[in-house]
Short mmCIF file of C-alpha atoms in Angstrom, two decimals:
data_model
loop_
_atom_site.label_atom_id
_atom_site.label_comp_id
_atom_site.label_asym_id
_atom_site.label_seq_id
_atom_site.Cartn_x
_atom_site.Cartn_y
_atom_site.Cartn_z
CA MET A 1 118.06 -65.30 2.41
CA LYS A 2 116.50 -67.92 1.29
CA ILE A 3 112.40 -68.87 1.69
CA VAL A 4 111.33 -72.18 1.20
CA VAL A 5 107.12 -73.18 1.77
CA HIS A 6 106.76 -76.58 1.65
CA LYS A 7 103.50 -77.23 0.94
CA GLU A 8 103.80 -81.10 1.37
CA ASP A 9 104.59 -80.48 5.10
CA ASP A 10 102.73 -77.71 5.90
CA ALA A 11 105.79 -75.97 6.55
CA LEU A 12 107.58 -72.82 6.08
CA TYR A 13 111.72 -72.45 6.16
CA ILE A 14 113.78 -69.25 6.22
CA ARG A 15 117.55 -69.83 5.58
CA LEU A 16 119.15 -66.77 7.06
CA ASP A 17 122.69 -67.99 6.33
CA ASP A 18 124.46 -70.84 4.52
CA GLY A 19 126.22 -72.23 7.59
CA GLU A 20 126.10 -75.74 9.33
CA ILE A 21 123.66 -76.09 11.48
CA VAL A 22 124.64 -77.72 14.29
CA GLU A 23 121.40 -78.11 16.34
CA SER A 24 117.82 -77.26 16.73
CA GLU A 25 115.34 -75.71 19.32
CA GLU A 26 112.12 -75.88 18.98
CA VAL A 27 111.66 -72.79 20.87
CA SER A 28 108.05 -72.94 20.64
CA GLU A 29 104.92 -74.92 19.30
CA GLY A 30 105.64 -75.84 15.69
CA ILE A 31 108.39 -72.85 15.36
CA ILE A 32 112.24 -74.48 14.89
CA LEU A 33 115.65 -72.41 15.65
CA ASP A 34 118.33 -73.90 13.58
CA PHE A 35 121.74 -72.71 15.06
CA ASN A 36 125.44 -73.02 14.05
CA SER A 37 128.38 -73.44 15.87
CA ASP A 38 128.54 -69.53 17.24
CA GLY A 39 124.81 -70.05 18.24
CA LYS A 40 123.82 -67.44 15.66
CA VAL A 41 120.00 -68.56 14.53
CA ILE A 42 120.68 -69.66 10.55
CA GLY A 43 117.43 -70.71 9.84
CA ILE A 44 113.96 -70.69 11.04
CA GLU A 45 110.91 -73.31 10.10
CA ILE A 46 106.96 -72.81 11.20
CA LEU A 47 105.15 -75.98 11.04
CA PHE A 48 101.76 -76.38 10.49
CA LEU A 49 101.10 -73.50 8.43
CA SER A 50 97.86 -73.36 7.62
CA GLN A 51 96.70 -73.35 10.64
CA ARG A 52 98.34 -69.80 11.26
CA SER A 53 96.46 -66.66 11.12
CA PRO A 54 97.72 -64.34 9.00
CA ASP A 55 98.71 -62.05 11.95
CA THR A 56 100.95 -64.74 14.13
CA LEU A 57 102.87 -65.37 10.83
CA LYS A 58 103.23 -61.27 10.15
CA LYS A 59 104.49 -61.02 13.82
CA ILE A 60 106.84 -63.80 13.40
CA MET A 61 108.58 -62.46 10.02
CA LEU A 62 108.61 -58.63 12.06
CA GLU A 63 110.07 -60.70 15.16
CA ALA A 64 112.59 -62.54 13.18
CA VAL A 65 114.66 -59.31 11.04
#
């Protein structure tokens, strides 16, 4: 797993697997999931990071597990 914060883009990216991303879907405003060819989530991008409350981020992180 790799977690990267892009300060310039105001985004957090969580890479769960090194596989190839074949599809992405915005599942909620500013929450984008990346899928591999098997339809499994291999990446999670959270946009507008500075505008989200710490409680919201904790919830997102716990739901991703």
